[in-house]
Short mmCIF file of C-alpha atoms in Angstrom, two decimals:
data_model
loop_
_atom_site.label_atom_id
_atom_site.label_comp_id
_atom_site.label_asym_id
_atom_site.label_seq_id
_atom_site.Cartn_x
_atom_site.Cartn_y
_atom_site.Cartn_z
CA UNK A 1 -13.90 -77.08 32.48
CA UNK A 2 -12.76 -74.81 29.67
CA UNK A 3 -9.24 -73.36 29.57
CA UNK A 4 -8.11 -70.69 27.11
CA UNK A 5 -4.34 -70.46 26.58
CA UNK A 6 -2.81 -67.51 24.75
CA UNK A 7 0.67 -66.25 24.02
CA UNK A 8 2.91 -64.92 21.31
CA UNK A 9 4.72 -66.93 18.68
CA UNK A 10 7.34 -69.17 20.30
CA UNK A 11 6.06 -68.36 23.82
CA UNK A 12 5.60 -71.99 24.83
CA UNK A 13 1.79 -71.81 24.78
CA UNK A 14 1.39 -75.07 22.85
CA UNK A 15 3.58 -77.08 25.21
CA UNK A 16 1.81 -75.56 28.21
CA UNK A 17 -1.62 -76.28 26.70
CA UNK A 18 -0.70 -79.91 26.06
CA UNK A 19 0.54 -80.36 29.63
CA UNK A 20 -2.56 -78.62 31.02
CA UNK A 21 -4.91 -80.80 28.96
CA UNK A 22 -3.16 -84.01 30.01
CA UNK A 23 -3.13 -82.87 33.67
CA UNK A 24 -6.88 -83.45 33.86
CA UNK A 25 -6.25 -87.20 33.60
CA UNK A 26 -9.14 -87.93 31.25
CA UNK A 27 -9.09 -91.44 29.72
CA UNK A 28 -9.31 -90.03 26.17
CA UNK A 29 -7.21 -87.07 25.03
CA UNK A 30 -8.08 -85.56 21.66
CA UNK A 31 -5.88 -83.14 19.77
CA UNK A 32 -7.99 -81.14 17.31
CA UNK A 33 -5.45 -79.89 14.76
CA UNK A 34 -6.74 -76.89 12.82
CA UNK A 35 -3.83 -76.03 10.52
CA UNK A 36 -4.31 -76.54 6.81
CA UNK A 37 -1.04 -77.71 5.33
CA UNK A 38 -0.42 -75.40 2.39
CA UNK A 39 3.33 -74.74 2.18
CA UNK A 40 6.73 -75.75 3.50
CA UNK A 41 6.41 -73.64 6.64
CA UNK A 42 3.09 -75.23 7.60
CA UNK A 43 4.55 -78.70 6.95
CA UNK A 44 7.42 -77.90 9.36
CA UNK A 45 5.03 -76.54 12.03
CA UNK A 46 2.75 -79.57 11.80
CA UNK A 47 5.72 -81.93 12.08
CA UNK A 48 7.08 -80.04 15.12
CA UNK A 49 3.71 -80.33 16.87
CA UNK A 50 3.42 -84.04 15.99
CA UNK A 51 6.84 -84.63 17.54
CA UNK A 52 5.83 -82.68 20.67
CA UNK A 53 2.81 -84.91 21.29
CA UNK A 54 4.40 -88.21 20.19
CA UNK A 55 4.01 -90.99 22.74
CA UNK A 56 1.64 -89.02 24.98
CA UNK A 57 -1.54 -90.86 24.00
CA UNK A 58 -3.18 -88.16 21.89
CA UNK A 59 -5.91 -89.09 19.44
CA UNK A 60 -5.40 -86.60 16.60
CA UNK A 61 -8.41 -85.16 14.79
CA UNK A 62 -7.54 -83.09 11.72
CA UNK A 63 -10.22 -80.37 11.63
CA UNK A 64 -9.23 -77.12 9.86
CA UNK A 65 -12.79 -75.72 10.00
CA UNK A 66 -16.27 -76.66 11.28
CA UNK A 67 -14.74 -77.59 14.64
CA UNK A 68 -18.09 -78.84 15.99
CA UNK A 69 -17.80 -81.81 13.62
CA UNK A 70 -15.25 -83.42 15.97
CA UNK A 71 -18.01 -84.10 18.51
CA UNK A 72 -19.16 -87.07 16.41
CA UNK A 73 -15.69 -88.66 16.72
CA UNK A 74 -15.30 -88.30 20.49
CA UNK A 75 -15.79 -91.60 22.34
CA UNK A 76 -17.24 -90.33 25.60
CA UNK A 77 -18.00 -87.26 27.71
CA UNK A 78 -15.12 -87.99 30.13
CA UNK A 79 -12.62 -86.83 27.51
CA UNK A 80 -10.36 -83.81 27.09
CA UNK A 81 -10.03 -81.94 23.81
CA UNK A 82 -7.18 -79.62 22.93
CA UNK A 83 -8.02 -77.27 20.05
CA UNK A 84 -4.73 -76.15 18.47
CA UNK A 85 -4.99 -73.36 17.34
CA UNK A 86 -7.78 -70.79 17.18
CA UNK A 87 -5.71 -68.43 15.02
CA UNK A 88 -5.72 -71.06 12.25
CA UNK A 89 -9.36 -71.97 12.78
CA UNK A 90 -10.50 -68.34 12.45
CA UNK A 91 -8.46 -67.84 9.26
CA UNK A 92 -9.78 -71.09 7.78
CA UNK A 93 -13.37 -70.12 8.57
CA UNK A 94 -12.97 -66.60 7.24
CA UNK A 95 -11.18 -67.51 4.02
CA UNK A 96 -12.57 -70.61 2.32
CA UNK A 97 -10.69 -70.84 -0.95
CA UNK A 98 -11.23 -67.58 -2.82
CA UNK A 99 -14.20 -66.60 -0.64
CA UNK A 100 -13.96 -64.22 2.31
CA UNK A 101 -16.46 -64.15 5.16
CA UNK A 102 -18.86 -61.36 4.21
CA UNK A 103 -20.40 -60.97 7.66
CA UNK A 104 -17.87 -60.90 10.53
CA UNK A 105 -20.62 -61.27 13.17
CA UNK A 106 -21.78 -64.50 11.53
CA UNK A 107 -18.20 -65.77 11.48
CA UNK A 108 -17.73 -64.90 15.16
CA UNK A 109 -21.04 -66.54 16.10
CA UNK A 110 -20.27 -69.70 14.13
CA UNK A 111 -16.84 -70.16 15.68
CA UNK A 112 -17.84 -69.40 19.27
CA UNK A 113 -21.02 -71.46 18.94
CA UNK A 114 -19.08 -74.45 17.67
CA UNK A 115 -16.45 -74.12 20.41
CA UNK A 116 -19.31 -74.02 22.95
CA UNK A 117 -20.75 -77.21 21.41
CA UNK A 118 -17.37 -78.94 21.77
CA UNK A 119 -17.13 -77.72 25.38
CA UNK A 120 -20.59 -79.18 26.10
CA UNK A 121 -19.60 -82.56 24.64
CA UNK A 122 -16.55 -83.20 26.84
CA UNK A 123 -15.51 -82.89 30.46
CA UNK A 124 -12.50 -80.66 29.68
CA UNK A 125 -11.60 -78.40 26.78
CA UNK A 126 -8.35 -76.51 26.26
CA UNK A 127 -8.24 -73.95 23.44
CA UNK A 128 -5.00 -72.36 22.24
CA UNK A 129 -5.05 -68.92 20.65
CA UNK A 130 -2.27 -66.62 19.60
CA UNK A 131 -1.45 -63.07 20.57
CA UNK A 132 -1.00 -61.60 17.12
CA UNK A 133 -2.10 -58.08 17.96
CA UNK A 134 1.16 -56.42 19.05
CA UNK A 135 3.20 -56.44 15.87
CA UNK A 136 2.78 -52.69 15.30
CA UNK A 137 2.45 -53.15 11.55
CA UNK A 138 -0.17 -51.23 9.60
CA UNK A 139 -2.46 -53.98 8.34
CA UNK A 140 -4.16 -54.39 4.98
CA UNK A 141 -7.99 -54.45 5.12
CA UNK A 142 -8.24 -58.27 4.96
CA UNK A 143 -5.75 -58.62 7.82
CA UNK A 144 -7.58 -55.98 9.87
CA UNK A 145 -10.84 -57.90 9.36
CA UNK A 146 -9.16 -61.13 10.47
CA UNK A 147 -7.68 -59.47 13.57
CA UNK A 148 -11.06 -57.97 14.45
CA UNK A 149 -12.81 -61.34 14.18
CA UNK A 150 -10.05 -63.13 16.12
CA UNK A 151 -10.12 -60.46 18.82
CA UNK A 152 -13.90 -60.77 19.20
CA UNK A 153 -13.73 -64.58 19.28
CA UNK A 154 -10.99 -64.38 21.92
CA UNK A 155 -13.09 -62.03 24.08
CA UNK A 156 -16.14 -64.29 23.84
CA UNK A 157 -14.08 -67.35 24.74
CA UNK A 158 -12.53 -65.51 27.71
CA UNK A 159 -16.08 -64.93 28.98
CA UNK A 160 -16.92 -68.64 28.49
CA UNK A 161 -13.67 -70.01 29.96
CA UNK A 162 -13.20 -71.14 33.54
CA UNK A 163 -9.47 -70.47 33.31
CA UNK A 164 -7.43 -68.13 31.08
CA UNK A 165 -3.65 -68.37 30.93
CA UNK A 166 -1.16 -66.27 29.01
CA UNK A 167 2.20 -67.93 28.43
CA UNK A 168 5.04 -65.41 28.38
CA UNK A 169 8.54 -66.74 27.57
CA UNK A 170 7.48 -70.15 28.84
CA UNK A 171 5.95 -68.84 32.07
CA UNK A 172 2.20 -69.30 32.57
CA UNK A 173 0.47 -66.17 33.85
CA UNK A 174 -3.00 -66.98 35.14
CA UNK A 175 -5.48 -64.27 34.15
CA UNK A 176 -8.77 -65.93 35.12
CA UNK A 177 -9.68 -68.79 37.45
CA UNK A 178 -8.67 -69.98 40.90
CA UNK A 179 -4.94 -69.82 40.15
CA UNK A 180 -5.32 -66.20 39.01
CA UNK A 181 -6.86 -65.27 42.35
CA UNK A 182 -4.16 -67.13 44.28
CA UNK A 183 -1.30 -65.60 42.27
CA UNK A 184 -2.63 -62.10 41.65
CA UNK A 185 -0.23 -59.21 41.57
CA UNK A 186 -1.32 -55.90 43.02
CA UNK A 187 0.16 -52.60 41.87
#
């Protein structure tokens, strides 16, 4: 099963994704951390996430890019992997040092292909992504390129996912899957 969890900054998406991943009851729970620690803010975010998962049995895999590489470190198929977070992974793939991804389609294909490979290697996969599209700010070209790639990756993962959940102020809103059909709202 593949679950895609999205939400804005501070929405509670990470806590929800961790709970959802652990709810599967797999004997091995892997936390694929994608953030590259580059400044004080990223240090604080990493520490906050470490504290959130402390004592819950996570096996942490630091993997800021080339996410498919984690498959060689997973013990068995009956595992769950939580990829936290796609917004970091896309940025890391697009901007390697001073280089920028020249071909957005290649970048999109690499990321979605590698996520699909991870999904094929485990029983359950939960991927967290961020809703960074509603800030209303006019973006510089590099940021527009990043948002375009992230948006396309998100759409492809929605198509691949069995369940899609948006977390809004701590409340999970099921957009795709059995729970979405059970809890649908009609206007």
